[in-house]
CSV table of C-alpha atoms and ligand atoms in Angstrom, one decimal:
chain,number,residue,atom,x,y,z
W,41,MET,CA,121.7,47.4,79.8
W,42,ASN,CA,124.9,45.6,78.6
W,43,VAL,CA,124.8,42.1,79.9
W,44,ASN,CA,128.5,42.1,80.0
W,45,VAL,CA,128.6,44.4,83.1
W,46,LYS,CA,129.5,42.6,86.0
W,47,GLU,CA,126.9,43.1,89.1
W,48,LYS,CA,128.7,45.3,92.0
W,49,ARG,CA,128.7,43.9,95.1
W,50,ILE,CA,128.6,45.6,98.6
W,51,ALA,CA,129.4,44.3,102.1
W,52,ILE,CA,128.3,46.6,105.1
W,53,PHE,CA,130.0,46.4,108.6
W,54,VAL,CA,127.8,47.4,111.2
W,55,SER,CA,127.8,47.5,115.1
W,56,GLY,CA,124.8,49.0,116.6
W,57,GLU,CA,121.3,50.5,115.3
W,58,GLY,CA,122.3,50.5,112.0
W,59,THR,CA,120.1,53.0,110.5
W,60,ASN,CA,122.6,54.2,107.7
W,61,MET,CA,122.9,50.3,106.7
W,62,LEU,CA,118.8,50.0,106.5
W,63,ASN,CA,118.9,53.4,104.7
W,64,ILE,CA,121.4,51.8,102.1
W,65,ILE,CA,119.9,48.7,101.6
W,66,LYS,CA,116.4,50.4,100.9
W,67,TYR,CA,118.2,52.6,98.4
W,68,PHE,CA,119.5,49.9,96.6
W,69,GLU,CA,116.8,47.3,96.8
W,70,ASP,CA,115.4,48.1,93.3
W,71,ARG,CA,118.7,49.2,91.6
W,72,THR,CA,119.8,46.4,89.0
W,73,GLY,CA,123.3,45.6,88.6
W,74,ILE,CA,124.2,46.5,92.5
W,75,SER,CA,123.5,43.9,95.4
W,76,ILE,CA,124.0,43.7,99.1
W,77,PRO,CA,124.9,39.9,99.8
W,78,LEU,CA,126.6,40.2,103.0
W,79,VAL,CA,126.6,42.0,106.2
W,80,PHE,CA,129.3,41.7,108.9
W,81,CYS,CA,128.2,42.7,112.6
W,82,SER,CA,130.4,43.1,115.4
W,83,ASN,CA,127.5,42.7,118.2
W,84,ALA,CA,125.3,39.6,118.3
W,85,ASN,CA,122.6,41.8,119.8
W,86,ALA,CA,122.6,44.8,117.6
W,87,LYS,CA,119.5,46.3,116.3
W,88,ALA,CA,121.0,46.2,112.9
W,89,LEU,CA,120.4,42.4,112.6
W,90,ASP,CA,116.9,42.5,112.7
W,91,HIS,CA,116.9,44.7,109.5
W,92,VAL,CA,119.2,42.4,107.9
W,93,ARG,CA,117.0,39.2,108.7
W,94,GLU,CA,113.9,41.3,107.2
W,95,TYR,CA,115.7,41.9,103.9
W,96,ASN,CA,117.2,38.0,104.0
W,97,ILE,CA,120.7,39.4,103.8
W,98,ASP,CA,123.5,36.8,105.0
W,99,ALA,CA,124.7,38.2,108.4
W,100,TYR,CA,127.8,37.2,109.9
W,101,ILE,CA,128.6,37.9,113.6
W,102,LEU,CA,132.2,39.0,114.0
W,103,ASN,CA,134.7,37.9,116.8
W,104,LYS,CA,137.8,39.2,117.0
W,105,GLU,CA,139.7,36.1,116.8
W,106,ASP,CA,138.5,35.7,113.2
W,107,LEU,CA,138.9,39.5,112.5
W,108,TYR,CA,142.6,40.1,113.7
W,109,ASN,CA,144.2,36.8,113.7
W,110,SER,CA,142.8,35.0,110.5
W,111,ASP,CA,142.2,35.7,106.9
W,112,LYS,CA,138.6,34.3,107.5
W,113,ILE,CA,136.7,37.7,106.8
W,114,ILE,CA,139.1,38.5,103.7
W,115,ASN,CA,138.3,35.1,102.3
W,116,GLU,CA,134.6,35.4,102.9
W,117,LEU,CA,134.4,38.8,100.9
W,118,GLN,CA,136.7,37.5,98.1
W,119,ASP,CA,134.4,34.2,97.9
W,120,LYS,CA,131.3,36.8,97.5
W,121,ASP,CA,133.2,38.7,95.1
W,122,ILE,CA,132.7,42.0,97.0
W,123,ASP,CA,133.8,45.3,95.3
W,124,LEU,CA,133.1,47.8,98.0
W,125,ILE,CA,133.1,47.2,101.9
W,126,ILE,CA,130.9,50.1,103.6
W,127,LEU,CA,131.4,50.8,107.2
W,128,ALA,CA,128.2,52.3,108.7
W,129,GLY,CA,128.5,52.8,112.5
W,130,PHE,CA,131.3,50.0,112.7
W,131,MET,CA,133.0,50.3,116.0
W,132,TRP,CA,136.1,48.1,115.9
W,133,MET,CA,139.2,49.1,114.1
W,134,ILE,CA,139.8,47.5,110.7
W,135,PRO,CA,142.9,45.4,110.7
W,136,ASP,CA,145.7,46.3,108.3
W,137,ASN,CA,145.4,43.0,106.1
W,138,LEU,CA,141.5,43.7,105.6
W,139,ILE,CA,142.7,47.2,104.2
W,140,THR,CA,145.5,45.8,102.1
W,141,ALA,CA,143.2,43.2,100.6
W,142,PHE,CA,140.8,46.0,99.7
W,143,PRO,CA,142.7,49.1,98.6
W,144,ASP,CA,140.5,51.9,98.1
W,145,GLN,CA,137.5,49.6,98.4
W,146,MET,CA,136.5,50.4,101.8
W,147,ILE,CA,134.9,53.5,102.9
W,148,ASN,CA,133.4,55.1,106.1
W,149,ILE,CA,131.0,57.8,107.6
W,150,HIS,CA,131.8,60.1,110.1
W,151,PRO,CA,129.4,62.5,112.0
W,152,ALA,CA,131.6,65.7,111.7
W,153,LEU,CA,133.8,67.6,109.4
W,154,LEU,CA,137.0,65.6,109.4
W,155,PRO,CA,139.8,66.2,109.8
W,156,GLN,CA,138.2,67.8,113.0
W,157,TYR,CA,136.3,66.0,115.7
W,158,GLY,CA,137.4,62.5,114.5
W,159,GLY,CA,139.7,59.8,115.9
W,160,LYS,CA,139.7,57.2,118.8
W,161,GLY,CA,136.8,58.2,121.2
W,162,MET,CA,135.2,60.5,119.1
W,163,TYR,CA,131.8,58.8,118.1
W,164,GLY,CA,128.2,59.5,118.8
W,165,LYS,CA,127.0,62.1,121.0
W,166,LYS,CA,130.7,62.8,121.9
W,167,VAL,CA,131.6,64.3,118.6
W,168,HIS,CA,128.2,66.7,118.7
W,169,GLU,CA,129.1,67.5,122.3
W,170,ALA,CA,132.7,68.5,121.6
W,171,VAL,CA,131.5,70.8,118.5
W,172,ILE,CA,128.8,72.8,120.8
W,173,GLU,CA,131.6,73.1,123.5
W,174,ASN,CA,134.0,74.5,121.0
W,175,LYS,CA,131.5,77.1,119.8
W,176,GLU,CA,131.8,75.9,116.3
W,177,SER,CA,129.5,77.8,113.8
W,178,GLU,CA,129.0,74.8,111.5
W,179,THR,CA,129.4,71.0,111.4
W,180,GLY,CA,128.3,68.2,109.2
W,181,MET,CA,129.4,64.7,107.8
W,182,THR,CA,132.3,63.0,106.0
W,183,ILE,CA,132.7,60.2,104.0
W,184,HIS,CA,136.1,58.9,103.5
W,185,TYR,CA,138.2,55.9,102.5
W,186,VAL,CA,139.5,53.9,105.3
W,187,ASN,CA,143.1,53.6,106.4
W,188,GLU,CA,145.2,52.2,109.2
W,189,ASN,CA,144.3,55.2,111.2
W,190,TYR,CA,140.6,55.9,112.7
W,191,ASP,CA,139.0,58.8,110.5
W,192,GLU,CA,142.1,59.6,108.9
W,193,GLY,CA,141.8,58.1,105.1
W,194,LYS,CA,141.3,60.4,102.2
W,195,ILE,CA,138.1,62.4,102.2
W,196,ILE,CA,135.3,61.4,99.3
W,197,PHE,CA,132.5,63.8,100.3
W,198,GLN,CA,131.6,66.1,102.8
W,199,ALA,CA,128.2,68.1,103.5
W,200,LYS,CA,127.9,70.9,105.8
W,201,LEU,CA,125.2,72.4,108.1
W,202,PRO,CA,125.1,75.6,110.5
W,203,ILE,CA,124.9,75.3,114.1
W,204,LEU,CA,122.2,77.4,115.7
W,205,ASP,CA,122.3,78.9,119.3
W,206,SER,CA,119.4,76.7,119.9
W,207,ASP,CA,121.0,73.4,118.9
W,208,THR,CA,121.7,70.4,121.4
W,209,PRO,CA,124.0,67.5,120.9
W,210,GLU,CA,120.6,65.7,120.1
W,211,SER,CA,119.3,68.1,117.5
W,212,ILE,CA,122.7,68.1,115.6
W,213,ALA,CA,122.8,64.4,115.7
W,214,ALA,CA,119.3,64.4,114.0
W,215,LYS,CA,120.3,66.8,111.5
W,216,VAL,CA,123.5,65.2,110.7
W,217,LYS,CA,121.8,61.9,110.4
W,218,GLU,CA,119.5,63.5,107.7
W,219,LEU,CA,122.8,64.6,105.6
W,220,GLU,CA,124.2,61.0,106.0
W,221,PHE,CA,120.8,59.5,104.6
W,222,GLU,CA,120.7,61.7,101.8
W,223,HIS,CA,124.4,61.4,100.8
W,224,TYR,CA,125.8,58.0,101.7
W,225,PRO,CA,123.9,55.8,99.4
W,226,LYS,CA,124.5,58.3,96.5
W,227,VAL,CA,128.3,58.3,97.0
W,228,ILE,CA,128.3,54.7,97.5
W,229,GLU,CA,126.4,54.5,93.8
W,230,ASP,CA,129.0,56.9,92.3
W,231,LEU,CA,131.9,54.9,93.5
W,232,LEU,CA,130.5,51.4,92.3
W,233,LEU,CA,129.6,53.1,88.7
W,234,ASN,CA,133.2,54.1,88.7
W,235,LEU,CA,134.8,51.1,89.5
W,236,ASN,CA,136.2,49.0,86.4
V,266,LIG,C1,126.4,57.4,112.5
V,266,LIG,O1,126.1,58.6,112.6
V,266,LIG,C2,127.8,57.4,111.5
V,266,LIG,O2,128.3,58.8,111.2
V,266,LIG,C3,128.7,56.9,112.6
V,266,LIG,O3,128.0,56.0,113.3
V,266,LIG,C4,126.9,56.2,112.9
V,266,LIG,C5,125.8,54.9,113.0
V,266,LIG,O4,124.6,55.2,113.2
V,266,LIG,N1,129.7,56.2,111.7
V,266,LIG,P1,123.7,54.0,112.6
V,266,LIG,O5,123.8,52.7,113.4
V,266,LIG,O6,123.5,54.0,111.2
V,266,LIG,O7,122.2,54.5,113.2
């Protein structure tokens, strides 16, 4: 390996279960040249924090004052030399100053085929219920850059799956999760490898 290549560093923002976060942590566990030194969590009781502790990653419990009315989070990310910010089930709006500080360096995953079934209030089971209600023939997942509007940043990658007559919101959720697990770490890796 070229010793002059700088290690790429990821920060993950999470709010809930953290299954995507855990999947990403495991994927990069044995990769040289890529590390995850920092996780930000908006909920002190999130299950995700159990996984973070298990892997000895620094966890920062966010409060709204720090995120929306200060540069504390940006400073922390810059101090840790973060190259890419990964949102993995993060439920709070990202403030403009953070987006500006990390242009094209922040991505999100959404459990549907954006631009449909996105936006404020479209999360979790609600997405899959709406997809069934509208008798869609397919759904999937989207990985996209984060901009100042919920779920509207440039799309990086999508994967689709057909909806069967027998599907329920729960069965679709499970299949979408599988797609997320398969693709999110690889897309992250590709982006990191293409960063200067
Ligand atoms: C995922 O389905 C993702 O698409 C959405 O939030 C969910 C997070 O799930 N943004 P988990 O916390 O990774 O289990």
